[in-house]
């Protein structure tokens, strides 16, 4: 193994490690508060009809309860509004306790006696994100559960007509799949809230059932969007802490203009403002509280059930998840203000800025801002207050009498809640009927707070700075200085609109005069998707902001905005620098599924190189050498790129379709939901441009993975050596033809009767045993001949030079067969080590279905549907035939020249058709291994 090769792949592994570290740990600490149960939680099983229980023995339906409430609902005589929680991939039904407990605690404080009955479904913690065979079964069981829940309310005068669904992870996808069922009544579910659910595409497509399921759900919601407009769906992504399901995948694929579909990230939810990992999004107190508050506002006071009015549902969800105005929904507007008896309560502000702190003693205070003298010079009015009470506070005066306002309209509904204060920005062009603005600073309860307001010229307070190029590697900086004369400044980050860009944004603030100020808020605002992130800092300070995106802007027309809610008379220096580790983390976040494809490409090309070596010299090359040469982007990526260009021509598209070839695979899009038109998914170019880098990372995994395989084989052979008689023949570990046939038939029957992945794993273990026997034989022969250190001249590939070996065999006229046998064993060992690395890939890709079968053994001994059947049969035959394979048979085979040429075209086809369909990797490997197995026979 050359030192340069080791150094090159060591550097490649370092890049991969840096990207993985950034992906898995490069985010803020978990700032979610834990939800706690005040009483012991209980899960009461709900009896289902016998037919349903017989069809779905592994599933169950439960009602959540605590303390007295649990005792009251023992007989399942329910009077609340039904909510059904759906766990996700490997999720427990007990995850509903956070939602159930918080809803129960809040219901105890409600005067009207409103409460919820929180149900939860037990899906047996199935790995549905990796094995899609259970998704359709879960959907049917969910339908039966909803009907069973509604039957529990038949004794009420006004029973609920629908159930609200809360789905976590794949549970949210299953909830939307309900509408694909032919007999599903769409009125049974009118509101779905999903948490970290990958709606756009599966994270990893390891079997065709998963993609078929997604395709059916997507087609239903896009093609029948008009029918489903009354179904309200809210999708919440976890942010950068969730590295399992990136938040871009949680965007709902729906036509533009659908008012009842909302997609957002938890960092943008008012009163939450935190990023959650894939599990904590279920118990994050801030997010659970927002959900429960929305549930109570969705209750119709007359029916005491969830409202069926889609307008009301969207208004409530917008209130709690989008903007959170200070005034509660349904409150009447206070359109008249008149305090004529207290003229001293009114003050007219003639300056450009107001900064007022209320005294400890309670008082009534109003500030008047005349609009007539400001309309031409200013465009907006900005006001903020750290009094976060849910009351109206800014009005537009329509009629003024003396120093007070007689008649006013409430303008507070445009207020936006930020962590330290509430903010209102009014456009003066929209206030044509208003003569004055009125700001209330009354504190009758004696609570102290601060109000700051100013007139603004938005154009002069908006600056632009171009971000550094992604290939600058952090060596260049783009900066800008803001001499704050106002309370709000907006910086447009030009050319920042793609997910592969990542920056370190530093904001340094300093003030000449040190005094108490309201905290500053720095906000990354993304105009095309609700993925804003906020950070609250004091002044002066130096703050680093992570500049990354969950979604791309397809037309590149607008950039990301950095909003600075600043302190007056302070200076802010903003610097932007490309962060290479974060760029690598973003590439792995969005293009990670391509890495295993290129790992398979590298190993398959290494296998082809091994066959070429056997064809030319009759000897197998060292495994590290052939794997090191498996990185060939000029032979793989270049044809793929040329083919992509040709597919842009209409004549080539027609030829492509005439050959009945599937379309080229593309990774899930990074665009937001608004870019989908009638189900057509736009294709992005940048992942193809990054393919050489992804190839490099995949080759690093293949190189060091094969090195790890060699080490493991040596260690296991050392452990097993005392249990086996020493062998000196290359035939060690082989099987007789009759035994091969018997084992092959047995494994095929086993795979058909139980699980195909189990048979494949058993065949793989038999091949590993062959490798172990060769490893033990090689060690035994080396010790016998005392060839450590070896006296013969070695070729560059680690094998004994042919000329030296020939001379050695003819020494003193007597051939030394043991040295020849050692070389033969070493050749076979290198060949089978290379084959083992390739054969490992189908086993790993089929592992999820094997795990699913093992976990469901008590319910069924057969996996249905089985993604490995029936192509598992030729795979088993190939595995068994390759056990007896050796370099002598291959070198004498007439099929070897053809077989050694197959890996390259197959790897090109693998890159074209497998990025989204990872299970296809097994098909291409099988296409390369079948001719190789035939070489052992012909």
PDB file of N, CA and C in Angstrom, residues 600-651:
ATOM      1  N   UNK A 600     -20.627   1.815  -3.164  1.00  0.00           N
ATOM      2  CA  UNK A 600     -20.864   0.623  -3.982  1.00  0.00           C
ATOM      3  C   UNK A 600     -20.146   0.729  -5.325  1.00  0.00           C
ATOM      4  N   UNK A 601     -20.124   1.929  -5.915  1.00  0.00           N
ATOM      5  CA  UNK A 601     -19.415   2.133  -7.179  1.00  0.00           C
ATOM      6  C   UNK A 601     -17.933   1.820  -7.020  1.00  0.00           C
ATOM      7  N   UNK A 602     -17.322   2.322  -5.948  1.00  0.00           N
ATOM      8  CA  UNK A 602     -15.890   2.098  -5.713  1.00  0.00           C
ATOM      9  C   UNK A 602     -15.585   0.621  -5.530  1.00  0.00           C
ATOM     10  N   UNK A 603     -16.388  -0.071  -4.739  1.00  0.00           N
ATOM     11  CA  UNK A 603     -16.133  -1.493  -4.486  1.00  0.00           C
ATOM     12  C   UNK A 603     -16.360  -2.326  -5.744  1.00  0.00           C
ATOM     13  N   UNK A 604     -17.349  -1.954  -6.543  1.00  0.00           N
ATOM     14  CA  UNK A 604     -17.591  -2.711  -7.769  1.00  0.00           C
ATOM     15  C   UNK A 604     -16.458  -2.495  -8.778  1.00  0.00           C
ATOM     16  N   UNK A 605     -15.962  -1.271  -8.876  1.00  0.00           N
ATOM     17  CA  UNK A 605     -14.814  -1.021  -9.747  1.00  0.00           C
ATOM     18  C   UNK A 605     -13.562  -1.712  -9.224  1.00  0.00           C
ATOM     19  N   UNK A 606     -13.437  -1.808  -7.902  1.00  0.00           N
ATOM     20  CA  UNK A 606     -12.304  -2.542  -7.328  1.00  0.00           C
ATOM     21  C   UNK A 606     -12.387  -4.016  -7.694  1.00  0.00           C
ATOM     22  N   UNK A 607     -13.605  -4.556  -7.660  1.00  0.00           N
ATOM     23  CA  UNK A 607     -13.796  -5.952  -8.070  1.00  0.00           C
ATOM     24  C   UNK A 607     -13.423  -6.130  -9.536  1.00  0.00           C
ATOM     25  N   UNK A 608     -13.807  -5.134 -10.367  1.00  0.00           N
ATOM     26  CA  UNK A 608     -13.415  -5.192 -11.772  1.00  0.00           C
ATOM     27  C   UNK A 608     -11.918  -5.113 -11.954  1.00  0.00           C
ATOM     28  N   UNK A 609     -11.247  -4.286 -11.161  1.00  0.00           N
ATOM     29  CA  UNK A 609      -9.796  -4.219 -11.222  1.00  0.00           C
ATOM     30  C   UNK A 609      -9.139  -5.520 -10.800  1.00  0.00           C
ATOM     31  N   UNK A 610      -9.732  -6.180  -9.815  1.00  0.00           N
ATOM     32  CA  UNK A 610      -9.195  -7.477  -9.379  1.00  0.00           C
ATOM     33  C   UNK A 610      -9.315  -8.509 -10.502  1.00  0.00           C
ATOM     34  N   UNK A 611     -10.443  -8.516 -11.184  1.00  0.00           N
ATOM     35  CA  UNK A 611     -10.633  -9.453 -12.293  1.00  0.00           C
ATOM     36  C   UNK A 611      -9.661  -9.162 -13.435  1.00  0.00           C
ATOM     37  N   UNK A 612      -9.415  -7.874 -13.707  1.00  0.00           N
ATOM     38  CA  UNK A 612      -8.458  -7.523 -14.764  1.00  0.00           C
ATOM     39  C   UNK A 612      -7.058  -7.988 -14.410  1.00  0.00           C
ATOM     40  N   UNK A 613      -6.698  -7.875 -13.131  1.00  0.00           N
ATOM     41  CA  UNK A 613      -5.384  -8.347 -12.691  1.00  0.00           C
ATOM     42  C   UNK A 613      -5.252  -9.851 -12.875  1.00  0.00           C
ATOM     43  N   UNK A 614      -6.300 -10.593 -12.546  1.00  0.00           N
ATOM     44  CA  UNK A 614      -6.276 -12.046 -12.711  1.00  0.00           C
ATOM     45  C   UNK A 614      -6.198 -12.412 -14.190  1.00  0.00           C
ATOM     46  N   UNK A 615      -6.892 -11.655 -15.023  1.00  0.00           N
ATOM     47  CA  UNK A 615      -6.875 -11.933 -16.453  1.00  0.00           C
ATOM     48  C   UNK A 615      -5.493 -11.696 -17.059  1.00  0.00           C
ATOM     49  N   UNK A 616      -4.799 -10.646 -16.606  1.00  0.00           N
ATOM     50  CA  UNK A 616      -3.515 -10.289 -17.198  1.00  0.00           C
ATOM     51  C   UNK A 616      -2.377 -11.159 -16.671  1.00  0.00           C
ATOM     52  N   UNK A 617      -2.324 -11.370 -15.346  1.00  0.00           N
ATOM     53  CA  UNK A 617      -1.172 -12.043 -14.753  1.00  0.00           C
ATOM     54  C   UNK A 617      -1.490 -13.376 -14.108  1.00  0.00           C
ATOM     55  N   UNK A 618      -2.803 -13.684 -13.993  1.00  0.00           N
ATOM     56  CA  UNK A 618      -3.183 -14.906 -13.287  1.00  0.00           C
ATOM     57  C   UNK A 618      -3.089 -14.780 -11.788  1.00  0.00           C
ATOM     58  N   UNK A 619      -2.760 -13.604 -11.299  1.00  0.00           N
ATOM     59  CA  UNK A 619      -2.616 -13.357  -9.867  1.00  0.00           C
ATOM     60  C   UNK A 619      -3.583 -12.261  -9.431  1.00  0.00           C
ATOM     61  N   UNK A 620      -4.018 -12.335  -8.183  1.00  0.00           N
ATOM     62  CA  UNK A 620      -4.888 -11.314  -7.609  1.00  0.00           C
ATOM     63  C   UNK A 620      -4.041 -10.218  -6.984  1.00  0.00           C
ATOM     64  N   UNK A 621      -4.431  -8.980  -7.203  1.00  0.00           N
ATOM     65  CA  UNK A 621      -3.726  -7.846  -6.613  1.00  0.00           C
ATOM     66  C   UNK A 621      -4.142  -7.679  -5.156  1.00  0.00           C
ATOM     67  N   UNK A 622      -3.333  -6.920  -4.439  1.00  0.00           N
ATOM     68  CA  UNK A 622      -3.669  -6.626  -3.045  1.00  0.00           C
ATOM     69  C   UNK A 622      -4.969  -5.837  -2.981  1.00  0.00           C
ATOM     70  N   UNK A 623      -5.833  -6.155  -2.013  1.00  0.00           N
ATOM     71  CA  UNK A 623      -7.162  -5.546  -1.947  1.00  0.00           C
ATOM     72  C   UNK A 623      -7.077  -4.021  -1.777  1.00  0.00           C
ATOM     73  N   UNK A 624      -6.171  -3.541  -0.915  1.00  0.00           N
ATOM     74  CA  UNK A 624      -6.052  -2.102  -0.700  1.00  0.00           C
ATOM     75  C   UNK A 624      -5.661  -1.379  -1.979  1.00  0.00           C
ATOM     76  N   UNK A 625      -4.875  -2.048  -2.826  1.00  0.00           N
ATOM     77  CA  UNK A 625      -4.455  -1.432  -4.077  1.00  0.00           C
ATOM     78  C   UNK A 625      -5.619  -1.278  -5.044  1.00  0.00           C
ATOM     79  N   UNK A 626      -6.425  -2.316  -5.229  1.00  0.00           N
ATOM     80  CA  UNK A 626      -7.528  -2.232  -6.188  1.00  0.00           C
ATOM     81  C   UNK A 626      -8.636  -1.322  -5.679  1.00  0.00           C
ATOM     82  N   UNK A 627      -8.870  -1.323  -4.355  1.00  0.00           N
ATOM     83  CA  UNK A 627      -9.884  -0.407  -3.810  1.00  0.00           C
ATOM     84  C   UNK A 627      -9.404   1.025  -3.939  1.00  0.00           C
ATOM     85  N   UNK A 628      -8.114   1.271  -3.730  1.00  0.00           N
ATOM     86  CA  UNK A 628      -7.561   2.609  -3.894  1.00  0.00           C
ATOM     87  C   UNK A 628      -7.712   3.126  -5.310  1.00  0.00           C
ATOM     88  N   UNK A 629      -7.698   2.222  -6.311  1.00  0.00           N
ATOM     89  CA  UNK A 629      -7.871   2.623  -7.709  1.00  0.00           C
ATOM     90  C   UNK A 629      -9.344   2.664  -8.122  1.00  0.00           C
ATOM     91  N   UNK A 630     -10.240   2.416  -7.175  1.00  0.00           N
ATOM     92  CA  UNK A 630     -11.673   2.438  -7.499  1.00  0.00           C
ATOM     93  C   UNK A 630     -12.237   3.833  -7.671  1.00  0.00           C
ATOM     94  N   UNK A 631     -11.466   4.854  -7.314  1.00  0.00           N
ATOM     95  CA  UNK A 631     -11.911   6.242  -7.492  1.00  0.00           C
ATOM     96  C   UNK A 631     -11.582   6.677  -8.915  1.00  0.00           C
ATOM     97  N   UNK A 632     -12.580   6.657  -9.783  1.00  0.00           N
ATOM     98  CA  UNK A 632     -12.382   6.991 -11.194  1.00  0.00           C
ATOM     99  C   UNK A 632     -13.500   7.925 -11.674  1.00  0.00           C
ATOM    100  N   UNK A 633     -13.515   9.172 -11.195  1.00  0.00           N
ATOM    101  CA  UNK A 633     -14.604  10.097 -11.571  1.00  0.00           C
ATOM    102  C   UNK A 633     -14.632  10.404 -13.065  1.00  0.00           C
ATOM    103  N   UNK A 634     -13.465  10.375 -13.731  1.00  0.00           N
ATOM    104  CA  UNK A 634     -13.450  10.665 -15.163  1.00  0.00           C
ATOM    105  C   UNK A 634     -14.160   9.582 -15.964  1.00  0.00           C
ATOM    106  N   UNK A 635     -14.213   8.373 -15.420  1.00  0.00           N
ATOM    107  CA  UNK A 635     -14.894   7.293 -16.118  1.00  0.00           C
ATOM    108  C   UNK A 635     -16.354   7.144 -15.713  1.00  0.00           C
ATOM    109  N   UNK A 636     -16.709   7.641 -14.538  1.00  0.00           N
ATOM    110  CA  UNK A 636     -18.074   7.465 -14.020  1.00  0.00           C
ATOM    111  C   UNK A 636     -18.878   8.761 -14.116  1.00  0.00           C
ATOM    112  N   UNK A 637     -18.377   9.841 -13.494  1.00  0.00           N
ATOM    113  CA  UNK A 637     -19.148  11.083 -13.443  1.00  0.00           C
ATOM    114  C   UNK A 637     -19.241  11.777 -14.791  1.00  0.00           C
ATOM    115  N   UNK A 638     -18.184  11.702 -15.587  1.00  0.00           N
ATOM    116  CA  UNK A 638     -18.212  12.381 -16.885  1.00  0.00           C
ATOM    117  C   UNK A 638     -19.280  11.817 -17.815  1.00  0.00           C
ATOM    118  N   UNK A 639     -19.401  10.492 -17.985  1.00  0.00           N
ATOM    119  CA  UNK A 639     -20.506   9.978 -18.817  1.00  0.00           C
ATOM    120  C   UNK A 639     -21.889  10.329 -18.282  1.00  0.00           C
ATOM    121  N   UNK A 640     -22.028  10.338 -16.944  1.00  0.00           N
ATOM    122  CA  UNK A 640     -23.321  10.700 -16.351  1.00  0.00           C
ATOM    123  C   UNK A 640     -23.663  12.154 -16.663  1.00  0.00           C
ATOM    124  N   UNK A 641     -22.662  13.028 -16.573  1.00  0.00           N
ATOM    125  CA  UNK A 641     -22.902  14.441 -16.846  1.00  0.00           C
ATOM    126  C   UNK A 641     -23.245  14.652 -18.322  1.00  0.00           C
ATOM    127  N   UNK A 642     -22.553  13.955 -19.215  1.00  0.00           N
ATOM    128  CA  UNK A 642     -22.847  14.062 -20.649  1.00  0.00           C
ATOM    129  C   UNK A 642     -24.258  13.560 -20.936  1.00  0.00           C
ATOM    130  N   UNK A 643     -24.637  12.463 -20.296  1.00  0.00           N
ATOM    131  CA  UNK A 643     -25.984  11.925 -20.487  1.00  0.00           C
ATOM    132  C   UNK A 643     -27.038  12.903 -20.001  1.00  0.00           C
ATOM    133  N   UNK A 644     -26.753  13.582 -18.912  1.00  0.00           N
ATOM    134  CA  UNK A 644     -27.695  14.577 -18.389  1.00  0.00           C
ATOM    135  C   UNK A 644     -27.880  15.717 -19.385  1.00  0.00           C
ATOM    136  N   UNK A 645     -26.795  16.132 -20.033  1.00  0.00           N
ATOM    137  CA  UNK A 645     -26.895  17.195 -21.036  1.00  0.00           C
ATOM    138  C   UNK A 645     -27.702  16.713 -22.246  1.00  0.00           C
ATOM    139  N   UNK A 646     -27.463  15.471 -22.661  1.00  0.00           N
ATOM    140  CA  UNK A 646     -28.184  14.933 -23.817  1.00  0.00           C
ATOM    141  C   UNK A 646     -29.682  14.812 -23.547  1.00  0.00           C
ATOM    142  N   UNK A 647     -30.030  14.530 -22.288  1.00  0.00           N
ATOM    143  CA  UNK A 647     -31.453  14.406 -21.959  1.00  0.00           C
ATOM    144  C   UNK A 647     -32.186  15.740 -22.053  1.00  0.00           C
ATOM    145  N   UNK A 648     -31.420  16.814 -22.179  1.00  0.00           N
ATOM    146  CA  UNK A 648     -32.050  18.108 -22.404  1.00  0.00           C
ATOM    147  C   UNK A 648     -32.502  18.289 -23.843  1.00  0.00           C
ATOM    148  N   UNK A 649     -32.087  17.374 -24.733  1.00  0.00           N
ATOM    149  CA  UNK A 649     -32.496  17.426 -26.144  1.00  0.00           C
ATOM    150  C   UNK A 649     -33.739  16.568 -26.345  1.00  0.00           C
ATOM    151  N   UNK A 650     -34.669  17.085 -27.100  1.00  0.00           N
ATOM    152  CA  UNK A 650     -35.935  16.377 -27.301  1.00  0.00           C
ATOM    153  C   UNK A 650     -35.746  15.046 -28.021  1.00  0.00           C
ATOM    154  N   UNK A 651     -34.849  15.025 -29.034  1.00  0.00           N
ATOM    155  CA  UNK A 651     -34.667  13.776 -29.778  1.00  0.00           C
ATOM    156  C   UNK A 651     -34.094  12.675 -28.898  1.00  0.00           C
TER     157      UNK A 651
END
